[in-house]
């Protein structure tokens, strides 16, 4: 049997909405009918002052960091256990320094105690990543931010509709960034959204200008200026309305998609709990107050060697299990950015020991049992 690692859920309305654009000769460029629906969806459901769809989670992060308006030499504390985009966004913005912090060995999220140790007079912002859609300890983060007057960007790439103490991930710090890449719980192939949590219209306008090639075209579309012009340096961060149409169909059914995933996540958790209790591996830890979205199901094997053996064993049985992030602080670009490969032992060990199991909304019980049975066989149970 072959078990794939992920498979997007298709609602059926994606093609209907794309066809609507084609049949009615609607605008296909950005910020047309469906992009506006996506924005309204987030602004209503997430209660955020401003949501802007972007071409990816990566570009949402790049916009967020630029919008912090930091100065060259300023430091941003970030986990090393994340995707390159998180830290690229810091390094791409005007001479900022990324400072790598350790993760919590239970949730694999940035460790607020290590952040506290790394704060200096140059620290101006915290970049937190809600790994696997499980919230970071945001109370601790916001407390540190308040105490040291730091801005907070939430990389909620994996966190669609997941919550922390009743608030959606991405709505707690200054900016939130979500991804709709193919592998995410809902998708449009490539896409993202930037959530702006400040009510200040000057920030909303700066974001619109940055996203629209440095022009005030968004203001023009709203009839606020009679012609638009180049007013700042910017880029093109808005996706085609065809992608927004696809995404809107997914957003409409996000709760159904997540409840299907959750059932499957819970099944793995329940079936594997007795073996975790025997010390064969560690199951995912959930931050107190977090309501995750069943994005990733992972286990931590006791050693890296065992993880590699189990991964090879599962793959030999046609199961597309996977590892995850290779730590950034010890990657070539991480070292070039000042990372010390000897630092962050928890991050390094977790990366070596982590194994992700196939998880998607329509994985069958038979497939999950096949994964579980083979996992246990690999562990000689
Ligand atoms: C934590 C994290 N941040 C950022 C990204 C980048 O998002 P995108 O692929 O939409 O650019 C990803 C992965 O896709 C991610 O997992």
PDB file of C-alpha atoms in Angstrom, residues 46 130 133-136 138 154 156 158-164 167-172 176-178 195 290-293:
ATOM      1  CA  UNK A  46     -10.836  37.078  12.715  1.00  0.00           C
ATOM      2  CA  UNK A 130       3.221  28.570  15.835  1.00  0.00           C
ATOM      3  CA  UNK A 133      -0.666  25.103  14.308  1.00  0.00           C
ATOM      4  CA  UNK A 134      -0.075  24.803  18.072  1.00  0.00           C
ATOM      5  CA  UNK A 135       0.120  28.234  19.647  1.00  0.00           C
ATOM      6  CA  UNK A 136       3.261  29.640  21.152  1.00  0.00           C
ATOM      7  CA  UNK A 138       1.550  34.058  23.704  1.00  0.00           C
ATOM      8  CA  UNK A 154       3.378  35.870  14.419  1.00  0.00           C
ATOM      9  CA  UNK A 156       1.089  31.555  11.704  1.00  0.00           C
ATOM     10  CA  UNK A 158       0.513  26.651   9.670  1.00  0.00           C
ATOM     11  CA  UNK A 159      -2.125  28.127  11.943  1.00  0.00           C
ATOM     12  CA  UNK A 160      -5.364  28.722  10.000  1.00  0.00           C
ATOM     13  CA  UNK A 161      -8.264  29.067  12.488  1.00  0.00           C
ATOM     14  CA  UNK A 162      -6.175  27.703  15.356  1.00  0.00           C
ATOM     15  CA  UNK A 163      -6.544  29.734  18.548  1.00  0.00           C
ATOM     16  CA  UNK A 164      -4.859  30.783  21.756  1.00  0.00           C
ATOM     17  CA  UNK A 167      -8.007  34.456  19.827  1.00  0.00           C
ATOM     18  CA  UNK A 168      -7.037  33.368  16.338  1.00  0.00           C
ATOM     19  CA  UNK A 169      -3.322  32.838  15.780  1.00  0.00           C
ATOM     20  CA  UNK A 170      -1.998  35.825  13.891  1.00  0.00           C
ATOM     21  CA  UNK A 171      -4.254  38.311  15.693  1.00  0.00           C
ATOM     22  CA  UNK A 172      -2.338  38.643  18.960  1.00  0.00           C
ATOM     23  CA  UNK A 176       0.150  37.774  11.627  1.00  0.00           C
ATOM     24  CA  UNK A 177       1.179  35.852   8.530  1.00  0.00           C
ATOM     25  CA  UNK A 178      -0.618  32.774   7.203  1.00  0.00           C
ATOM     26  CA  UNK A 195      -3.101  40.329   9.186  1.00  0.00           C
ATOM     27  CA  UNK A 290      -4.065  26.467  22.703  1.00  0.00           C
ATOM     28  CA  UNK A 291      -6.747  25.164  20.315  1.00  0.00           C
ATOM     29  CA  UNK A 292      -4.715  23.644  17.468  1.00  0.00           C
ATOM     30  CA  UNK A 293      -5.859  22.884  13.928  1.00  0.00           C
TER      31      UNK A 293
END
